[in-house]
Structure formats: C-alpha cells, structure tokens
XYZ file of C-alpha atoms in Angstrom:
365
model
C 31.490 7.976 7.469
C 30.581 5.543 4.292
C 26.811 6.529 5.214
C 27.506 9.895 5.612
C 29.445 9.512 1.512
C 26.315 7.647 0.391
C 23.839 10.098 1.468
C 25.923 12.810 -0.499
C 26.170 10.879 -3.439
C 22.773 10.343 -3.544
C 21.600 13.655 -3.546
C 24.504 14.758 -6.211
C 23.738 11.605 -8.382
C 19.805 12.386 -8.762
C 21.047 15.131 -10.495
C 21.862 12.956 -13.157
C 19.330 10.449 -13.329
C 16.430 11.284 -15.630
C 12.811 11.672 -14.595
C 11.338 8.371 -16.348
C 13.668 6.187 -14.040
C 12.595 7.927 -11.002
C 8.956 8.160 -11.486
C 8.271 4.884 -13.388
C 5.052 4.343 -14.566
C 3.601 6.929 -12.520
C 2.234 10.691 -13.347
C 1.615 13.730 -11.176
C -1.905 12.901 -9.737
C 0.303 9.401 -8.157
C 0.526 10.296 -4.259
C 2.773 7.976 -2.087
C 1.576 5.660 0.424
C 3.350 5.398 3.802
C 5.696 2.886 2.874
C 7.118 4.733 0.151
C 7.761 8.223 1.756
C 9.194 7.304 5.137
C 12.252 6.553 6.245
C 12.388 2.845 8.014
C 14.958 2.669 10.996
C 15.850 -0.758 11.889
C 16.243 -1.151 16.018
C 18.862 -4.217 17.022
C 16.953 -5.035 19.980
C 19.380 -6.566 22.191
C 21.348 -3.251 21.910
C 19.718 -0.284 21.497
C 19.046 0.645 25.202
C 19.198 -1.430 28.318
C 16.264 0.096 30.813
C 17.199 -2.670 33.664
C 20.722 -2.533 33.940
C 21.089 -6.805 32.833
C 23.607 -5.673 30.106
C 20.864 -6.620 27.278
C 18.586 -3.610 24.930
C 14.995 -4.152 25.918
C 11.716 -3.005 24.911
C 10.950 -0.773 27.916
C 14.114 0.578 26.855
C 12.790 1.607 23.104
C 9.752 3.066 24.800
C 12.057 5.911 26.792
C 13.326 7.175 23.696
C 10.520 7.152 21.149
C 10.460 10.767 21.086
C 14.228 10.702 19.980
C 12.816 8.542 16.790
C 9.865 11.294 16.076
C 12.675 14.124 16.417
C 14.705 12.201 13.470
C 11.590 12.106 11.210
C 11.421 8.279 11.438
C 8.344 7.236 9.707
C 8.527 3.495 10.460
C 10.605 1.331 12.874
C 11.947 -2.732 12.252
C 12.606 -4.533 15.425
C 15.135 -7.055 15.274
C 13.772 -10.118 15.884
C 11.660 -10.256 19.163
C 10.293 -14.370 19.424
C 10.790 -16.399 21.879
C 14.488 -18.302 21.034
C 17.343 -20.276 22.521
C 19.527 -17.092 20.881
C 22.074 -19.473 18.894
C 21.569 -17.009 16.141
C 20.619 -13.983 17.596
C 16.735 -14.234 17.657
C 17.069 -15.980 13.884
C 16.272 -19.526 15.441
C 12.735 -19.233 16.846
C 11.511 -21.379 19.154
C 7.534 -19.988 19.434
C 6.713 -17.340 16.863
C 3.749 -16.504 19.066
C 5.792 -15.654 22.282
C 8.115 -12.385 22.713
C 11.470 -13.486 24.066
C 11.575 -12.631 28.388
C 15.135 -11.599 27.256
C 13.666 -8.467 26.227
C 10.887 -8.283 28.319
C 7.101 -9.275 28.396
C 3.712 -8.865 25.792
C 2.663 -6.541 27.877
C 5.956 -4.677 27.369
C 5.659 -4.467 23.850
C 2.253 -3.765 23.517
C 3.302 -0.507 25.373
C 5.715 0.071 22.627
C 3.696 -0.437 20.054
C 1.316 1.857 21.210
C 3.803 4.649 22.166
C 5.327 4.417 18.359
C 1.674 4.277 17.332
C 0.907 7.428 19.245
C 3.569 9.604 17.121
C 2.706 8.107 14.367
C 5.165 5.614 13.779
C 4.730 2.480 12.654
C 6.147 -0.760 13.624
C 7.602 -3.789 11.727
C 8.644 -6.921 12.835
C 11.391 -8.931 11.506
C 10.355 -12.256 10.778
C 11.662 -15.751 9.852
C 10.018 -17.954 7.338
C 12.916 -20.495 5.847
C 13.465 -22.306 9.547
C 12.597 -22.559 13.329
C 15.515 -23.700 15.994
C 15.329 -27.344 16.711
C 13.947 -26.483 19.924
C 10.857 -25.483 18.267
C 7.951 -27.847 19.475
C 7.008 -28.140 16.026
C 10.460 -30.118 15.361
C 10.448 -32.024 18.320
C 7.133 -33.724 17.201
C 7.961 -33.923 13.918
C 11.397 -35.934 14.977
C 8.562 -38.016 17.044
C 6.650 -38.469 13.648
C 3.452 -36.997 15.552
C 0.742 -35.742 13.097
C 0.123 -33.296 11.643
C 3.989 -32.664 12.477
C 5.780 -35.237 10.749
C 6.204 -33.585 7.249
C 6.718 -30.144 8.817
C 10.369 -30.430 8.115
C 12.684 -31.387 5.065
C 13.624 -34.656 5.885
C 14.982 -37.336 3.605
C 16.612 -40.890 4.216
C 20.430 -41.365 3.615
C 22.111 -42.702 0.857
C 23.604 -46.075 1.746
C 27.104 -46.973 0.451
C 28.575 -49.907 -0.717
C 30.268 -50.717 3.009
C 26.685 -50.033 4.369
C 27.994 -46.616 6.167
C 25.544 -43.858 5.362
C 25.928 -40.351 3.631
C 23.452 -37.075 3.153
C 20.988 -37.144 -0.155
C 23.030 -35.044 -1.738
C 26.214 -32.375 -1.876
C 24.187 -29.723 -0.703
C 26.325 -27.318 1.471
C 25.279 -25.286 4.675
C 25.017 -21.552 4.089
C 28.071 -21.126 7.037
C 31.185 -23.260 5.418
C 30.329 -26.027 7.702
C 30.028 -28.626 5.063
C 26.874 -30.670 4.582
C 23.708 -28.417 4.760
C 22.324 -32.086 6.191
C 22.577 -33.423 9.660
C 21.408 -37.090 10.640
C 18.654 -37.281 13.656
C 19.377 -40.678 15.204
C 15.731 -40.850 16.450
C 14.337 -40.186 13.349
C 16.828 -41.834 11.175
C 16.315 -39.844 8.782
C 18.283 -36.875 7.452
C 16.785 -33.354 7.743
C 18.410 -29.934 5.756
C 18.957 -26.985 7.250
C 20.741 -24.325 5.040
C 21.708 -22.457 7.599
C 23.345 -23.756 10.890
C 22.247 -27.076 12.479
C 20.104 -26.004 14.792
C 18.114 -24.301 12.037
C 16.299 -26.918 10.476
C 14.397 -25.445 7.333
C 10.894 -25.735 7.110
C 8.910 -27.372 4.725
C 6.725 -25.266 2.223
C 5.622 -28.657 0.198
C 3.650 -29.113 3.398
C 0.104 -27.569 3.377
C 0.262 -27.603 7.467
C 3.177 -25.253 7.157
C 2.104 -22.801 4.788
C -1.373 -22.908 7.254
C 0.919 -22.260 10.149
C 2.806 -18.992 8.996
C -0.272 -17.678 7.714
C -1.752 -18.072 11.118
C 1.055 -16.362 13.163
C 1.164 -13.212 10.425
C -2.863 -12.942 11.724
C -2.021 -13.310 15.116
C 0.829 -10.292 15.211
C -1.401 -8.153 12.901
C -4.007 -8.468 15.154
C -1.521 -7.615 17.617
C -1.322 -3.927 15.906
C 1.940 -4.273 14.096
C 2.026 -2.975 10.595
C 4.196 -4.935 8.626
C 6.720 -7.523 8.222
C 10.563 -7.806 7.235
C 10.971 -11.278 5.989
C 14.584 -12.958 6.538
C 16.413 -14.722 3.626
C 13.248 -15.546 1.486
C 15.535 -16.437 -1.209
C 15.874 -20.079 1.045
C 12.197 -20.881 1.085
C 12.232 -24.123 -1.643
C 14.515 -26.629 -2.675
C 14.251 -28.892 -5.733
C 12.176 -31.715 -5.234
C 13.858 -34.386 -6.576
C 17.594 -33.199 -4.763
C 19.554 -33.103 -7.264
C 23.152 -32.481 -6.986
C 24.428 -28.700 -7.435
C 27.197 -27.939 -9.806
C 31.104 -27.157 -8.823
C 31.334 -22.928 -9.249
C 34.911 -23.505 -9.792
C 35.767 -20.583 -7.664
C 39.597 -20.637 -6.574
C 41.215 -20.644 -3.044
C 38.207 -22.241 -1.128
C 37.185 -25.605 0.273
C 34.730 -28.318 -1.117
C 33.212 -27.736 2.139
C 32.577 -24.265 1.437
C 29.084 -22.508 0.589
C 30.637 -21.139 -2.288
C 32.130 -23.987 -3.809
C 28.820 -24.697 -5.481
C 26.598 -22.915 -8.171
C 23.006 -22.721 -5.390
C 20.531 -23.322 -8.736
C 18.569 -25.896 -6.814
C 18.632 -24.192 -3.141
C 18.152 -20.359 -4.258
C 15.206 -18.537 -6.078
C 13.004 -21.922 -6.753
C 9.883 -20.689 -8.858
C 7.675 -22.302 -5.791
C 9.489 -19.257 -3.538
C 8.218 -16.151 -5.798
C 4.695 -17.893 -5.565
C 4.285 -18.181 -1.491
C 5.667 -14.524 -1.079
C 2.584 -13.644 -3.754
C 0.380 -15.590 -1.298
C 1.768 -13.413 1.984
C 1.068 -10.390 0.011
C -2.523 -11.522 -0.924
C -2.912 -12.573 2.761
C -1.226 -8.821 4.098
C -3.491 -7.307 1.445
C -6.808 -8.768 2.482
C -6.256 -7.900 5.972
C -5.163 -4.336 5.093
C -8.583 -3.860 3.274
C -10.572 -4.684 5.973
C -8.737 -2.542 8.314
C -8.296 0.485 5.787
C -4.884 0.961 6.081
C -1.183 -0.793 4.096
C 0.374 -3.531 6.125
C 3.803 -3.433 4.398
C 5.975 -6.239 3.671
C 9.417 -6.046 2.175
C 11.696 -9.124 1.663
C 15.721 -9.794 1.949
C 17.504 -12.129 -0.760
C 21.143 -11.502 -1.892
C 20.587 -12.499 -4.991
C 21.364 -11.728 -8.813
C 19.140 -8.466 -9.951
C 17.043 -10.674 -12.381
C 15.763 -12.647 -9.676
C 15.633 -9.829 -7.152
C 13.327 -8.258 -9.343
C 11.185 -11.638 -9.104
C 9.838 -10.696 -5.620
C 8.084 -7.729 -6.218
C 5.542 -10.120 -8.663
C 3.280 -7.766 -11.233
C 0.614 -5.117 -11.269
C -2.035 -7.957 -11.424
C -0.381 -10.333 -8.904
C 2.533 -8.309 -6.604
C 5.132 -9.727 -4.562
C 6.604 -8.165 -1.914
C 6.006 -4.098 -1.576
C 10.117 -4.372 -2.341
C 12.766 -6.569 -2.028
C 16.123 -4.987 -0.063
C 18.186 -3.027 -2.628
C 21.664 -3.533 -1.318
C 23.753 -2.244 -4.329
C 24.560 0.573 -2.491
C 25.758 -0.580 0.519
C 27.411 -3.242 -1.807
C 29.268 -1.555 -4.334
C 30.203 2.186 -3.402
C 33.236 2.754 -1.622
C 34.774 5.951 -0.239
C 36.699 5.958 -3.674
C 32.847 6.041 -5.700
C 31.745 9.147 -6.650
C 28.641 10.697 -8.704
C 28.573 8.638 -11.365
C 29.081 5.439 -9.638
C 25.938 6.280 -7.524
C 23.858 7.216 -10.631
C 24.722 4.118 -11.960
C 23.554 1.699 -9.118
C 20.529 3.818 -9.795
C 20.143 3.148 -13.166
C 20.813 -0.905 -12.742
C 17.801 -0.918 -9.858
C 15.980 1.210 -11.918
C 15.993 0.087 -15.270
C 15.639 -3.387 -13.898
C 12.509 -2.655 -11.649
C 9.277 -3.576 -12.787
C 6.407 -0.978 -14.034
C 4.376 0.908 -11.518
C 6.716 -1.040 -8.570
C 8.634 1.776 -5.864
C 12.497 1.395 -5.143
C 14.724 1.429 -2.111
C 18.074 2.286 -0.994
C 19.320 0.228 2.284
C 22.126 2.253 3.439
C 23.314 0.803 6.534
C 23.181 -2.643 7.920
C-alpha cells in the first residue's frame, strides 16, 4: 500500500516542482540513455521462483517468467547477490566472486538467463560486494597464513597490550550489527583484523594495491560475461582512517556503549580515499563501455547524510557513480505525507544534486 501512496504522490507532487530542478543542466536536444529511462526491478534470488521444488528461488526459475518482466515494462533487472557463499548473510559474504552459488544453480544456468533478459531487451545487473569477503574466502585464509601477495589483503592490526598484559582491539570501533567491537582476534595470526559488519565479514583492504587489482579483475571477468552493470553494496564502508583513531561518543540516549550508534562513524564512513576508488570503477566501467559501444551502469548504496551522498556521483570532468540510491522516499513519507511532503524530498535531492548528474527514486526495498 505505502508504494502504491508513493507512486501517487509522485505524480501529484511533480506538479509542483519547477522545470529547472527536474531537467538540471540539460536542454531539449538532451536524450536519455538507458539507465535513466527504465525502470530497474530488483529480483531476491533465493525467492522469486523455485523451478526444482528444493524450497529455494533459482535462476532457471527467473528464466520461466521473463516474459512476465517484459509485460511490466521492466527495462533493467538487479539480481540479488548470485557468488558463490557460505550464506551467513544472505549472499553478502562471498566466498569466490568468480563462481555463481550451486544454491541457485550453475554458469551455464545463468548464462541462459542472461541471454533470455538480453533477448527482450532487458538488461541485467548484478549486485556486488566491495567492503568484505566471508572468512571462508581463500583470499583470507592465506592472508591469516601470511602467504604473499595475500598477507595485506585484509585490515589487520596488532592489539593494544594493557597494563596486566591481557590484550584489547586498536581502537573503540564498533561493528555495524550492535555486537560490540567491529574487531575480532585471529589466534593464528595474532593479530586483530576489522570487519564492520559481522565477524565473518572481514573488510577488505583498499590501501592494498593487490586488492584494488583484484576487484578490477572480477568487474572484467562478469562484463565479459555479458552483464551490464553493477549495484555496489554499502560503498560508504570502503576506507577507514589510517592512523585508527578513536571515534567520538554521539551521545544518543537509551542505547548501549556496545551499540553502532553510540558513536559519531567520522573515521569509518565517507573517507575521501572511498569517493576516489568509486571514480576509478567508473573510469574502469567507462573504458570498457567504449569499446563495446554501449553504458555499463553502475549505481552505489550508502545511507549517508545528503552532502556526502552527493559525493558519489563525482563531477562532469571526473564522475562517480551513474547515481547513488536516493532513499528519502522510502525514508521519510508515511501514509500520513501528502503532496507537499513528496515535492519536498524532491527539492532536497534535487537542489542538492550536482549539474548535468540524473536522479532516482528507490521506492521499495
């Protein structure tokens, strides 16, 4: 029902919001690439439609009912992630970024659903996960060994020692789920490695030319594959400061030290290094589209303040992201919003959004 109130609102609020901050920086002779004319349906994977009967959504069944995504005027699917994973976070902890997961079926599978999308026009988009791997990842495993060029792949960073000689993390960082310490000790290693997310997440690291090497490598590989574009997961996490400095108390009342929100994330959020490497996908995506004459998309996701949303989609002479998600929709109307609420969420993306740059409205999640 709240979509159904959104889409209304939308269409009643453009009535109120002037030309300039729909069409900005552009004139009549602009005419819209793909991207920014077509609606983009994400597909949850695991549960869209089961074509074997194991109780789990699977690509074979996507492919029986691609023509029920051309009858809705879909211009562009987003598959859930599809790598290969131990599933402790739904696909979000990849083990081989290379590798579809058998829970969903095989390459050859998807290949067969690429094409079928492809047929009809559609285009497809994988969601994909740059902050972390699981700790099954081979990648970690070596890099717990110390094996080159592995052992810097990760964030790791020795403990603090205390007066009483028992050991505690760097720093106060905090893990993204409440769980306390965003750090976890690896007896092997003895060494302390972050993961912002949950434990079995560790985050990669970007201060590591291997790594950057490495991502760049497996967005070839799935372009090559035929997919168009890419949905990248919580960019927002990619950097930490260097020197791990402690993050401030947010004061906030009625929660935990332990809790994510319990600190102001200045130091784990929106590092200046972040808005750099998503220029460097887009300069990667960008080469690749011109030699195949045709836009490989990429949009980003980062809940964070407008300012630095804004941030991803870089300039006219060195862009970001195509767009980062606009969730102040989804966000901020209620069945109680009306017109002018609506116009106004407008207005904020809007006025906020740099020149010659396109918006977008998430409206479901």
């Amino acid at each position: 029902m709240l979509k159904i109130i959104i889409f209304v609102l939308l269409f009643v609020a453009n009535t109120f919001v002037s030309s300039e901050y729909i069409f900005k920086g552009f004139d009549d002779r602009f005419k819209p690439d793909w991207w920014q004319s077509e609606i983009i349906y994400q597909i949850y994977v695991r549960s869209f439609k089961d074509s074997n009967g194991d109780g789990v959504g699977d690509f074979n069944g996507i492919t029986e009912k691609v023509d029920y995504f051309k009858s809705i005027n879909v211009g562009a699917v987003w598959l859930s992630p599809i790598f290969q994973s131990p599933q402790d976070d739904f696909g979000y902890d990849v083990s081989n970024f290379k590798m579809v997961d058998p829970l969903f079926g095989t390459m050859a599978d998807f290949d067969r659903l690429r094409d079928a999308f492809h047929e009809r026009g559609i285009k497809v988009i994988l969601d994909f996960v740059p902050n972390h791997t699981s700790d099954e990842n081979p990648w970690f495993l070596k890099s717990v060994e110390r094996k080159e060029p592995y052992t810097n792949y990760y964030v790791w960073k020795d403990p603090i020692i205390n007066e009483n000689g028992t050991r505690s993390p760097p720093n106060n960082w905090l893990g993204v789920f409440n769980t306390g310490s965003a750090w976890e000790w690896n007896e092997k290693r003895q060494q302390y490695y972050f993961h912002a997310f949950q434990k079995k997440q560790p985050d990669l690291n970007y201060r590591c030319p291997m790594v950057v090497e490495e991502i760049k490598n497996i967005i070839l590989f799935w372009l090559g594959r035929g997919i168009d574009g890419f949905r990248f997961d919580a960019v927002n996490y990619l950097y930490e400061r260097e020197d791990l400095a402690d993050e401030g108390k947010s004061y906030k009342v009625g929660i935990l030290d332990t809790d994510y929100d319990s600190l102001v994330h200045n130091y784990t959020l929106d590092q200046p290094e972040t808005y750099e490497m998503v220029r460097v996908w887009r300069e990667l995506l960008d080469d690749y589209s011109s030699s195949e004459k045709k836009t490989n998309f990429f949009m980003v996701e980062c809940y964070s303040p407008i300012n630095n949303t804004m941030l991803y989609y870089g300039n006219k002479t060195s862009p970001g992201a195509h767009f980062p998600f606009n969730f102040l929709l989804i966000n901020s109307i209620n069945q109680q919003s009306d017109a002018y609420d609506v116009r106004d969420m407008i207005k904020t993306w809007m006025l906020n959004m740099p020149e010659k740059m396109w918006p977008n409205w998430v409206v479901g999640i």
